[in-house]
PDB file of C-alpha atoms in Angstrom:
ATOM      1  CA  CYS A  19     -31.359  15.448  19.518  1.00 91.00           C
ATOM      2  CA  ARG A  20     -29.815  15.447  22.964  1.00 95.00           C
ATOM      3  CA  ALA A  21     -26.611  13.683  21.894  1.00 97.00           C
ATOM      4  CA  ALA A  22     -25.020  12.522  18.644  1.00 97.00           C
ATOM      5  CA  VAL A  23     -22.127  10.183  17.851  1.00 98.00           C
ATOM      6  CA  ILE A  24     -20.346  10.634  14.511  1.00 98.00           C
ATOM      7  CA  CYS A  25     -18.860   7.421  13.063  1.00 97.00           C
ATOM      8  CA  THR A  26     -18.969   7.863   9.288  1.00 96.00           C
ATOM      9  CA  GLY A  27     -15.740   6.194   8.181  1.00 96.00           C
ATOM     10  CA  GLY A  28     -13.816   9.100   6.688  1.00 96.00           C
ATOM     11  CA  GLY A  29     -13.785  10.299   3.084  1.00 96.00           C
ATOM     12  CA  GLY A  30     -11.968   7.608   1.122  1.00 95.00           C
ATOM     13  CA  ASP A  31     -14.731   7.476  -1.508  1.00 96.00           C
ATOM     14  CA  ASN A  32     -14.587  11.193  -2.279  1.00 97.00           C
ATOM     15  CA  PRO A  33     -11.788  12.185  -4.708  1.00 97.00           C
ATOM     16  CA  GLU A  34     -12.482  15.898  -4.185  1.00 97.00           C
ATOM     17  CA  PHE A  35     -12.240  15.529  -0.395  1.00 97.00           C
ATOM     18  CA  ILE A  36      -9.009  13.504  -0.757  1.00 96.00           C
ATOM     19  CA  ARG A  37      -7.410  16.123  -2.989  1.00 96.00           C
ATOM     20  CA  GLU A  38      -8.616  19.011  -0.822  1.00 96.00           C
ATOM     21  CA  GLN A  39      -7.446  17.513   2.469  1.00 96.00           C
ATOM     22  CA  THR A  40      -4.392  15.414   1.549  1.00 93.00           C
ATOM     23  CA  GLY A  41      -3.059  16.761  -1.753  1.00 92.00           C
ATOM     24  CA  TYR A  42      -3.328  13.345  -3.438  1.00 92.00           C
ATOM     25  CA  THR A  43      -5.267  12.782  -6.642  1.00 93.00           C
ATOM     26  CA  PHE A  44      -7.343   9.614  -6.493  1.00 92.00           C
ATOM     27  CA  ASN A  45      -6.407   7.084  -9.200  1.00 88.00           C
ATOM     28  CA  GLU A  46      -3.378   9.142 -10.228  1.00 88.00           C
ATOM     29  CA  ASP A  47      -0.946   9.205  -7.301  1.00 89.00           C
ATOM     30  CA  MET A  48      -3.158   7.531  -4.688  1.00 91.00           C
ATOM     31  CA  PHE A  49      -5.047   4.245  -5.040  1.00 90.00           C
ATOM     32  CA  ASN A  50      -6.696   3.895  -1.638  1.00 90.00           C
ATOM     33  CA  PHE A  51      -9.638   1.663  -0.818  1.00 87.00           C
ATOM     34  CA  ALA A  52     -12.820   3.577  -1.631  1.00 91.00           C
ATOM     35  CA  ILE A  53     -15.591   2.156   0.536  1.00 92.00           C
ATOM     36  CA  PRO A  54     -18.914   3.241  -1.030  1.00 95.00           C
ATOM     37  CA  GLY A  55     -20.599   6.028   0.903  1.00 95.00           C
ATOM     38  CA  ASN A  56     -17.529   7.242   2.795  1.00 96.00           C
ATOM     39  CA  LYS A  57     -17.631  10.833   1.573  1.00 97.00           C
ATOM     40  CA  GLY A  58     -16.314  12.762   4.585  1.00 97.00           C
ATOM     41  CA  ASP A  59     -19.772  14.146   5.416  1.00 97.00           C
ATOM     42  CA  GLY A  60     -19.504  13.343   9.126  1.00 97.00           C
ATOM     43  CA  ILE A  61     -16.213  15.218   9.367  1.00 98.00           C
ATOM     44  CA  ARG A  62     -17.692  18.270   7.644  1.00 97.00           C
ATOM     45  CA  MET A  63     -20.718  18.177   9.956  1.00 97.00           C
ATOM     46  CA  ALA A  64     -18.438  18.167  12.996  1.00 98.00           C
ATOM     47  CA  TRP A  65     -16.416  21.072  11.615  1.00 98.00           C
ATOM     48  CA  GLU A  66     -19.607  23.043  10.981  1.00 97.00           C
ATOM     49  CA  ALA A  67     -20.648  22.331  14.566  1.00 97.00           C
ATOM     50  CA  GLY A  68     -17.433  23.941  15.822  1.00 97.00           C
ATOM     51  CA  ALA A  69     -15.031  20.998  16.047  1.00 98.00           C
ATOM     52  CA  ASP A  70     -11.344  21.710  15.661  1.00 97.00           C
ATOM     53  CA  ARG A  71      -9.946  20.582  12.337  1.00 96.00           C
ATOM     54  CA  MET A  72      -7.379  17.844  12.753  1.00 96.00           C
ATOM     55  CA  PRO A  73      -5.229  16.831   9.771  1.00 94.00           C
ATOM     56  CA  VAL A  74      -6.862  14.353   7.410  1.00 95.00           C
ATOM     57  CA  ARG A  75      -4.375  11.823   6.086  1.00 93.00           C
ATOM     58  CA  ILE A  76      -4.223   8.661   4.059  1.00 90.00           C
ATOM     59  CA  GLU A  77      -1.889   6.438   6.003  1.00 84.00           C
ATOM     60  CA  GLN A  78       0.865   5.418   3.628  1.00 83.00           C
ATOM     61  CA  ALA A  79       0.915   1.919   2.219  1.00 85.00           C
ATOM     62  CA  ALA A  80       1.548   0.396  -1.201  1.00 86.00           C
ATOM     63  CA  GLY A  81      -0.737  -1.717  -3.315  1.00 80.00           C
ATOM     64  CA  PHE A  82      -0.521  -4.074  -6.222  1.00 76.00           C
ATOM     65  CA  GLN A  83      -3.451  -2.716  -8.184  1.00 69.00           C
ATOM     66  CA  GLY A  84      -6.655  -4.732  -8.456  1.00 61.00           C
ATOM     67  CA  LEU A  85      -5.310  -7.102  -5.808  1.00 58.00           C
ATOM     68  CA  ASP A  86      -8.729  -8.215  -4.564  1.00 61.00           C
ATOM     69  CA  GLU A  87      -9.986  -9.021  -8.083  1.00 72.00           C
ATOM     70  CA  LEU A  88      -6.877 -10.887  -9.271  1.00 76.00           C
ATOM     71  CA  PRO A  89      -6.064 -14.576  -8.965  1.00 83.00           C
ATOM     72  CA  PRO A  90      -4.142 -14.566  -5.658  1.00 85.00           C
ATOM     73  CA  SER A  91      -1.053 -16.172  -7.176  1.00 90.00           C
ATOM     74  CA  VAL A  92      -0.186 -12.949  -9.042  1.00 91.00           C
ATOM     75  CA  PRO A  93      -0.035 -10.418  -6.170  1.00 88.00           C
ATOM     76  CA  ASN A  94       1.436 -12.999  -3.814  1.00 88.00           C
ATOM     77  CA  ILE A  95       4.347 -13.723  -6.154  1.00 92.00           C
ATOM     78  CA  MET A  96       4.804 -10.049  -7.039  1.00 92.00           C
ATOM     79  CA  LEU A  97       4.936  -9.213  -3.313  1.00 89.00           C
ATOM     80  CA  GLN A  98       7.927 -11.497  -2.769  1.00 94.00           C
ATOM     81  CA  PRO A  99      11.301  -9.851  -1.966  1.00 96.00           C
ATOM     82  CA  ASN A 100      12.637  -9.667  -5.514  1.00 97.00           C
ATOM     83  CA  LEU A 101      14.187  -6.734  -7.368  1.00 98.00           C
ATOM     84  CA  LEU A 102      12.191  -3.485  -7.055  1.00 97.00           C
ATOM     85  CA  VAL A 103      13.070  -0.571  -9.360  1.00 98.00           C
ATOM     86  CA  ASN A 104      11.737   2.886 -10.165  1.00 97.00           C
ATOM     87  CA  LEU A 105      11.079   4.494 -13.547  1.00 97.00           C
ATOM     88  CA  ASP A 106      14.777   5.333 -13.814  1.00 97.00           C
ATOM     89  CA  GLY A 107      15.561   1.639 -13.621  1.00 97.00           C
ATOM     90  CA  LYS A 108      17.241   2.089 -10.239  1.00 98.00           C
ATOM     91  CA  ARG A 109      16.800  -0.119  -7.215  1.00 97.00           C
ATOM     92  CA  ILE A 110      15.155   1.761  -4.326  1.00 96.00           C
ATOM     93  CA  MET A 111      15.019  -0.369  -1.150  1.00 96.00           C
ATOM     94  CA  ASP A 112      15.790  -3.616   0.641  1.00 96.00           C
ATOM     95  CA  GLU A 113      13.051  -5.698  -0.905  1.00 96.00           C
ATOM     96  CA  GLU A 114      12.743  -7.912   2.172  1.00 94.00           C
ATOM     97  CA  GLN A 115      10.824  -4.974   3.663  1.00 91.00           C
ATOM     98  CA  MET A 116       8.192  -5.130   0.901  1.00 88.00           C
ATOM     99  CA  GLN A 117       6.132  -7.435   3.094  1.00 82.00           C
ATOM    100  CA  ASN A 118       5.418  -4.357   5.205  1.00 84.00           C
ATOM    101  CA  THR A 119       3.459  -2.398   2.628  1.00 84.00           C
ATOM    102  CA  THR A 120       3.890   0.748   4.718  1.00 87.00           C
ATOM    103  CA  PHE A 121       7.638   0.689   4.059  1.00 90.00           C
ATOM    104  CA  THR A 122       7.046   0.074   0.352  1.00 90.00           C
ATOM    105  CA  GLY A 123       4.522   2.905   0.183  1.00 90.00           C
ATOM    106  CA  ASN A 124       6.881   5.358   1.846  1.00 90.00           C
ATOM    107  CA  ALA A 125       9.653   4.321  -0.558  1.00 92.00           C
ATOM    108  CA  ILE A 126       7.734   4.550  -3.833  1.00 92.00           C
ATOM    109  CA  GLN A 127       5.730   7.658  -2.889  1.00 89.00           C
ATOM    110  CA  ILE A 128       8.841   9.801  -3.403  1.00 92.00           C
ATOM    111  CA  GLN A 129       9.871   8.151  -6.691  1.00 94.00           C
ATOM    112  CA  LYS A 130       9.253   9.502 -10.174  1.00 94.00           C
ATOM    113  CA  GLY A 131       5.606   8.888 -10.997  1.00 92.00           C
ATOM    114  CA  ALA A 132       5.140   7.378  -7.514  1.00 92.00           C
ATOM    115  CA  ILE A 133       5.665   3.937  -9.060  1.00 93.00           C
ATOM    116  CA  GLY A 134       7.771   0.884  -8.279  1.00 95.00           C
ATOM    117  CA  TYR A 135       8.160  -2.261 -10.388  1.00 96.00           C
ATOM    118  CA  SER A 136       8.827  -5.707  -8.950  1.00 96.00           C
ATOM    119  CA  ILE A 137      10.852  -7.735 -11.473  1.00 97.00           C
ATOM    120  CA  LEU A 138      11.381 -11.491 -11.596  1.00 97.00           C
ATOM    121  CA  ASP A 139      12.093 -14.239 -14.110  1.00 98.00           C
ATOM    122  CA  GLN A 140      10.742 -17.671 -14.921  1.00 98.00           C
ATOM    123  CA  ALA A 141      13.385 -19.421 -12.809  1.00 98.00           C
ATOM    124  CA  ILE A 142      12.168 -17.547  -9.716  1.00 98.00           C
ATOM    125  CA  VAL A 143       8.562 -18.493 -10.486  1.00 97.00           C
ATOM    126  CA  ASN A 144       9.564 -22.138 -10.960  1.00 97.00           C
ATOM    127  CA  GLY A 145      11.402 -22.068  -7.645  1.00 96.00           C
ATOM    128  CA  TYR A 146       8.325 -20.775  -5.829  1.00 95.00           C
ATOM    129  CA  LYS A 147       6.212 -23.529  -7.357  1.00 94.00           C
ATOM    130  CA  LYS A 148       8.683 -26.177  -6.277  1.00 94.00           C
ATOM    131  CA  LYS A 149       9.674 -24.919  -2.825  1.00 93.00           C
ATOM    132  CA  GLY A 150       6.961 -22.431  -1.871  1.00 92.00           C
ATOM    133  CA  LEU A 151       7.011 -18.664  -1.442  1.00 93.00           C
ATOM    134  CA  ASP A 152       9.826 -16.929   0.425  1.00 93.00           C
ATOM    135  CA  VAL A 153       7.520 -14.936   2.681  1.00 89.00           C
ATOM    136  CA  VAL A 154       3.869 -15.163   3.738  1.00 82.00           C
ATOM    137  CA  ASN A 155       1.964 -13.245   6.398  1.00 70.00           C
ATOM    138  CA  PHE A 156      -1.501 -12.915   7.902  1.00 67.00           C
ATOM    139  CA  VAL A 157      -2.674 -10.624   5.106  1.00 68.00           C
ATOM    140  CA  HIS A 158      -0.904 -11.991   2.027  1.00 66.00           C
ATOM    141  CA  HIS A 159      -0.883 -15.742   1.752  1.00 70.00           C
ATOM    142  CA  VAL A 160      -1.958 -18.334  -0.795  1.00 76.00           C
ATOM    143  CA  ASP A 161      -1.710 -22.114  -0.966  1.00 75.00           C
ATOM    144  CA  ASN A 162      -1.540 -22.613  -4.736  1.00 84.00           C
ATOM    145  CA  ILE A 163       0.397 -20.507  -7.246  1.00 91.00           C
ATOM    146  CA  ASP A 164       0.332 -22.939 -10.170  1.00 91.00           C
ATOM    147  CA  ASP A 165      -1.855 -20.644 -12.267  1.00 93.00           C
ATOM    148  CA  PHE A 166       0.591 -17.695 -12.159  1.00 94.00           C
ATOM    149  CA  GLU A 167       1.609 -17.768 -15.835  1.00 95.00           C
ATOM    150  CA  GLN A 168      -1.941 -18.206 -17.143  1.00 94.00           C
ATOM    151  CA  ALA A 169      -3.223 -15.542 -14.761  1.00 92.00           C
ATOM    152  CA  CYS A 170      -0.564 -13.093 -15.976  1.00 94.00           C
ATOM    153  CA  ASP A 171      -1.477 -13.801 -19.601  1.00 94.00           C
ATOM    154  CA  ASP A 172      -5.147 -13.192 -18.828  1.00 92.00           C
ATOM    155  CA  ILE A 173      -4.361  -9.903 -17.090  1.00 90.00           C
ATOM    156  CA  ILE A 174      -2.115  -8.744 -19.926  1.00 92.00           C
ATOM    157  CA  ALA A 175      -4.857  -9.550 -22.455  1.00 91.00           C
ATOM    158  CA  ASP A 176      -7.154  -7.090 -20.656  1.00 88.00           C
ATOM    159  CA  PRO A 177      -6.862  -3.730 -22.484  1.00 86.00           C
ATOM    160  CA  THR A 178      -7.282  -1.849 -19.181  1.00 82.00           C
ATOM    161  CA  ASN A 179      -4.200  -3.526 -17.671  1.00 82.00           C
ATOM    162  CA  ASN A 180      -1.263  -1.263 -16.899  1.00 78.00           C
ATOM    163  CA  ASP A 181       0.209  -3.197 -14.012  1.00 88.00           C
ATOM    164  CA  VAL A 182       1.465  -6.590 -15.217  1.00 93.00           C
ATOM    165  CA  VAL A 183       4.079  -6.878 -17.969  1.00 95.00           C
ATOM    166  CA  LYS A 184       5.756  -9.890 -19.559  1.00 96.00           C
ATOM    167  CA  ALA A 185       8.663  -9.894 -22.011  1.00 97.00           C
ATOM    168  CA  ASP A 186      11.185 -12.238 -23.619  1.00 98.00           C
ATOM    169  CA  THR A 187      14.148  -9.899 -23.060  1.00 98.00           C
ATOM    170  CA  ILE A 188      15.154  -7.289 -20.492  1.00 98.00           C
ATOM    171  CA  GLU A 189      15.272  -4.696 -23.260  1.00 97.00           C
ATOM    172  CA  GLU A 190      11.686  -5.469 -24.252  1.00 98.00           C
ATOM    173  CA  LEU A 191      10.595  -5.411 -20.611  1.00 97.00           C
ATOM    174  CA  ALA A 192      12.196  -1.998 -20.107  1.00 97.00           C
ATOM    175  CA  GLU A 193      10.518  -0.572 -23.192  1.00 97.00           C
ATOM    176  CA  LYS A 194       7.096  -1.798 -22.045  1.00 96.00           C
ATOM    177  CA  LEU A 195       7.677  -0.204 -18.628  1.00 96.00           C
ATOM    178  CA  GLY A 196       8.917   3.086 -20.050  1.00 96.00           C
ATOM    179  CA  ILE A 197      12.384   2.584 -18.544  1.00 97.00           C
ATOM    180  CA  ASP A 198      15.657   3.225 -20.364  1.00 97.00           C
ATOM    181  CA  PRO A 199      16.809  -0.287 -21.396  1.00 97.00           C
ATOM    182  CA  GLU A 200      20.486   0.396 -20.693  1.00 97.00           C
ATOM    183  CA  ALA A 201      19.686   1.623 -17.185  1.00 98.00           C
ATOM    184  CA  LEU A 202      17.573  -1.420 -16.359  1.00 98.00           C
ATOM    185  CA  GLU A 203      20.119  -3.841 -17.829  1.00 98.00           C
ATOM    186  CA  GLU A 204      22.869  -2.197 -15.781  1.00 98.00           C
ATOM    187  CA  THR A 205      20.827  -2.505 -12.588  1.00 98.00           C
ATOM    188  CA  ILE A 206      19.993  -6.159 -13.260  1.00 98.00           C
ATOM    189  CA  ASP A 207      23.618  -6.979 -14.093  1.00 98.00           C
ATOM    190  CA  GLU A 208      24.744  -5.393 -10.831  1.00 98.00           C
ATOM    191  CA  TYR A 209      21.983  -7.204  -8.928  1.00 98.00           C
ATOM    192  CA  ASN A 210      22.883 -10.556 -10.476  1.00 98.00           C
ATOM    193  CA  ASP A 211      26.522 -10.061  -9.530  1.00 98.00           C
ATOM    194  CA  MET A 212      25.522  -9.369  -5.919  1.00 98.00           C
ATOM    195  CA  CYS A 213      23.407 -12.545  -5.934  1.00 97.00           C
ATOM    196  CA  GLU A 214      26.691 -14.441  -6.278  1.00 96.00           C
ATOM    197  CA  SER A 215      28.251 -12.709  -3.265  1.00 96.00           C
ATOM    198  CA  GLU A 216      26.279 -10.255  -1.100  1.00 96.00           C
ATOM    199  CA  ASP A 217      23.998  -7.264  -1.422  1.00 97.00           C
ATOM    200  CA  THR A 218      26.379  -4.357  -0.882  1.00 96.00           C
ATOM    201  CA  LEU A 219      23.742  -1.744  -1.769  1.00 96.00           C
ATOM    202  CA  PHE A 220      20.855  -2.459   0.630  1.00 97.00           C
ATOM    203  CA  TYR A 221      22.157  -5.540   2.487  1.00 97.00           C
ATOM    204  CA  LYS A 222      19.178  -7.760   1.741  1.00 97.00           C
ATOM    205  CA  PRO A 223      19.743 -11.269   3.183  1.00 96.00           C
ATOM    206  CA  SER A 224      21.380 -13.602   0.674  1.00 96.00           C
ATOM    207  CA  LYS A 225      18.486 -16.096   0.834  1.00 96.00           C
ATOM    208  CA  PHE A 226      16.318 -13.510  -0.937  1.00 97.00           C
ATOM    209  CA  MET A 227      18.904 -12.631  -3.591  1.00 98.00           C
ATOM    210  CA  LYS A 228      17.669 -14.458  -6.686  1.00 97.00           C
ATOM    211  CA  PRO A 229      19.275 -13.641 -10.071  1.00 98.00           C
ATOM    212  CA  ILE A 230      17.152 -12.530 -13.009  1.00 98.00           C
ATOM    213  CA  ARG A 231      18.326 -14.393 -16.121  1.00 97.00           C
ATOM    214  CA  LYS A 232      15.735 -16.850 -17.479  1.00 97.00           C
ATOM    215  CA  ALA A 233      13.035 -15.625 -19.897  1.00 96.00           C
ATOM    216  CA  PRO A 234      10.242 -14.798 -19.815  1.00 98.00           C
ATOM    217  CA  PHE A 235      10.608 -11.842 -17.479  1.00 98.00           C
ATOM    218  CA  TYR A 236       7.731 -10.402 -15.435  1.00 97.00           C
ATOM    219  CA  ALA A 237       7.075  -7.036 -13.826  1.00 97.00           C
ATOM    220  CA  GLY A 238       4.299  -5.926 -11.489  1.00 94.00           C
ATOM    221  CA  CYS A 239       3.473  -2.307 -10.669  1.00 93.00           C
ATOM    222  CA  PHE A 240       3.149  -0.972  -7.130  1.00 92.00           C
ATOM    223  CA  ARG A 241       1.549   2.397  -6.352  1.00 91.00           C
ATOM    224  CA  PRO A 242       0.769   4.409  -3.192  1.00 91.00           C
ATOM    225  CA  SER A 243      -2.272   3.045  -1.418  1.00 89.00           C
ATOM    226  CA  GLY A 244      -4.099   3.106   1.890  1.00 87.00           C
ATOM    227  CA  TYR A 245      -7.272   2.114   3.678  1.00 84.00           C
ATOM    228  CA  GLY A 246      -9.084   5.414   3.137  1.00 91.00           C
ATOM    229  CA  THR A 247      -8.737   8.665   5.091  1.00 94.00           C
ATOM    230  CA  LEU A 248      -7.928   8.932   8.774  1.00 94.00           C
ATOM    231  CA  GLY A 249      -8.535  11.810  11.139  1.00 96.00           C
ATOM    232  CA  GLY A 250     -10.280  15.152  10.875  1.00 97.00           C
ATOM    233  CA  ILE A 251     -12.182  15.489  14.172  1.00 98.00           C
ATOM    234  CA  LYS A 252     -10.441  16.314  17.466  1.00 98.00           C
ATOM    235  CA  ILE A 253     -11.634  14.277  20.462  1.00 98.00           C
ATOM    236  CA  ASN A 254     -10.521  13.614  24.026  1.00 97.00           C
ATOM    237  CA  ASP A 255     -10.242  10.285  25.861  1.00 95.00           C
ATOM    238  CA  LYS A 256     -14.024  10.191  26.342  1.00 97.00           C
ATOM    239  CA  CYS A 257     -14.534  10.675  22.576  1.00 98.00           C
ATOM    240  CA  GLU A 258     -16.089  14.082  23.238  1.00 98.00           C
ATOM    241  CA  VAL A 259     -15.606  16.358  20.227  1.00 98.00           C
ATOM    242  CA  LEU A 260     -13.353  19.315  21.033  1.00 98.00           C
ATOM    243  CA  ASP A 261     -13.286  22.855  19.681  1.00 98.00           C
ATOM    244  CA  PRO A 262     -10.039  24.717  18.840  1.00 97.00           C
ATOM    245  CA  GLU A 263      -9.689  25.732  22.511  1.00 97.00           C
ATOM    246  CA  TRP A 264      -9.891  22.078  23.644  1.00 97.00           C
ATOM    247  CA  ASN A 265     -13.357  22.573  25.111  1.00 98.00           C
ATOM    248  CA  SER A 266     -15.886  19.780  24.569  1.00 97.00           C
ATOM    249  CA  ILE A 267     -18.943  20.530  22.453  1.00 98.00           C
ATOM    250  CA  PRO A 268     -21.910  19.489  24.637  1.00 97.00           C
ATOM    251  CA  GLY A 269     -23.636  16.352  23.402  1.00 98.00           C
ATOM    252  CA  LEU A 270     -21.316  15.741  20.434  1.00 98.00           C
ATOM    253  CA  PHE A 271     -19.154  12.631  20.302  1.00 98.00           C
ATOM    254  CA  ALA A 272     -17.131  10.971  17.539  1.00 98.00           C
ATOM    255  CA  ALA A 273     -15.253   7.725  17.052  1.00 98.00           C
ATOM    256  CA  GLY A 274     -13.533   5.506  14.525  1.00 97.00           C
ATOM    257  CA  THR A 275     -11.823   6.564  11.341  1.00 95.00           C
ATOM    258  CA  ASP A 276     -13.183  10.118  11.485  1.00 97.00           C
ATOM    259  CA  THR A 277     -11.054  10.687  14.610  1.00 97.00           C
ATOM    260  CA  CYS A 278      -8.083   8.362  14.132  1.00 94.00           C
ATOM    261  CA  THR A 279      -4.805  10.292  14.356  1.00 89.00           C
ATOM    262  CA  ILE A 280      -2.629   7.624  15.993  1.00 86.00           C
ATOM    263  CA  TYR A 281      -0.660   6.709  12.855  1.00 82.00           C
ATOM    264  CA  GLY A 282       0.591   9.980  11.416  1.00 76.00           C
ATOM    265  CA  ASP A 283       1.020   9.159   7.738  1.00 76.00           C
ATOM    266  CA  SER A 284       2.060   5.490   8.023  1.00 81.00           C
ATOM    267  CA  TYR A 285      -0.166   2.496   8.768  1.00 80.00           C
ATOM    268  CA  MET A 286       1.160   0.159  11.477  1.00 78.00           C
ATOM    269  CA  PHE A 287       1.145  -2.927   9.239  1.00 75.00           C
ATOM    270  CA  LEU A 288       2.944  -5.172  11.752  1.00 75.00           C
ATOM    271  CA  LEU A 289      -0.351  -5.547  13.643  1.00 78.00           C
ATOM    272  CA  PRO A 290      -3.026  -6.296  11.001  1.00 75.00           C
ATOM    273  CA  GLY A 291      -6.475  -5.113  12.027  1.00 83.00           C
ATOM    274  CA  ASN A 292      -5.289  -2.364  14.350  1.00 86.00           C
ATOM    275  CA  THR A 293      -7.380   0.305  12.624  1.00 89.00           C
ATOM    276  CA  MET A 294     -10.459  -1.840  13.231  1.00 92.00           C
ATOM    277  CA  GLY A 295      -9.378  -2.221  16.850  1.00 93.00           C
ATOM    278  CA  TYR A 296      -9.268   1.562  17.180  1.00 94.00           C
ATOM    279  CA  CYS A 297     -12.739   1.870  15.637  1.00 96.00           C
ATOM    280  CA  VAL A 298     -14.304  -0.807  17.847  1.00 97.00           C
ATOM    281  CA  ASN A 299     -12.876   0.579  21.077  1.00 97.00           C
ATOM    282  CA  THR A 300     -13.459   4.274  20.435  1.00 98.00           C
ATOM    283  CA  GLY A 301     -17.002   3.384  19.394  1.00 98.00           C
ATOM    284  CA  ARG A 302     -17.449   1.709  22.764  1.00 98.00           C
ATOM    285  CA  PHE A 303     -15.963   4.690  24.602  1.00 98.00           C
ATOM    286  CA  ALA A 304     -18.199   7.119  22.689  1.00 98.00           C
ATOM    287  CA  GLY A 305     -21.306   5.055  23.406  1.00 98.00           C
ATOM    288  CA  GLN A 306     -20.517   4.942  27.134  1.00 98.00           C
ATOM    289  CA  ALA A 307     -19.762   8.665  27.246  1.00 98.00           C
ATOM    290  CA  ALA A 308     -22.933   9.584  25.346  1.00 98.00           C
ATOM    291  CA  ALA A 309     -25.014   7.427  27.725  1.00 97.00           C
ATOM    292  CA  ASP A 310     -23.379   9.085  30.742  1.00 97.00           C
ATOM    293  CA  TYR A 311     -24.038  12.516  29.239  1.00 97.00           C
ATOM    294  CA  LEU A 312     -27.727  11.718  28.740  1.00 96.00           C
TER     295      LEU A 312
END
């Protein structure tokens, strides 16, 4: 053909491509969205046609697993700014920042097992039911959380569940999470003490400091996540595909996720939809440039 535009959406549905290009292992230390059919074929075609190889990344975020299939009360409560610990039972960040899943992803990605656990008690759940959630945003919001307890029980009853835990004591909770009970109890005791005064470890605002004392206790697992792969094909401002010497390859254009290198390794979560904005606009630029070329 006289001109071609590559817009194939990256390789988020190809575990081999993800491991080869990013070093992550899908469903082990990376739980990105895997849109069916996004195998990275367009990127490979461009490379074979002489395009320069740009880094392929999964922009860092964090996910509560199975979020889209769960009753929304569960992830929305687990995403609230309550105590977040790692597998050593240690607190790892100012939990107010959990609403920006990019910050959470960057924090837990360097923890043991690349895992973080959000911990809360029944008193916190009751407070949310009575007064509403602490934080909502354009992406994570829900009107009714009354089914939280039943939803958790249903999830826990599923033998494939590894991400929601419920226990009558902190010791039992720690054992179910694979955390040393003494370490977790020490962290919670310290946290509860700071709830009475101020957070002297991460300086979380006092309005989000809620003690963990009333059984049952709940924990939800967060893991590294993202919206698929980004980048791979070098382009210029006309969406012409470039070779390693920055020369355009005649008649070859690319747009969207296959070319997106504007984030580095961290998604700009403060502006939801910005990846789509990049795709829509570069697609327009590529279409105009291809028409001008013809």
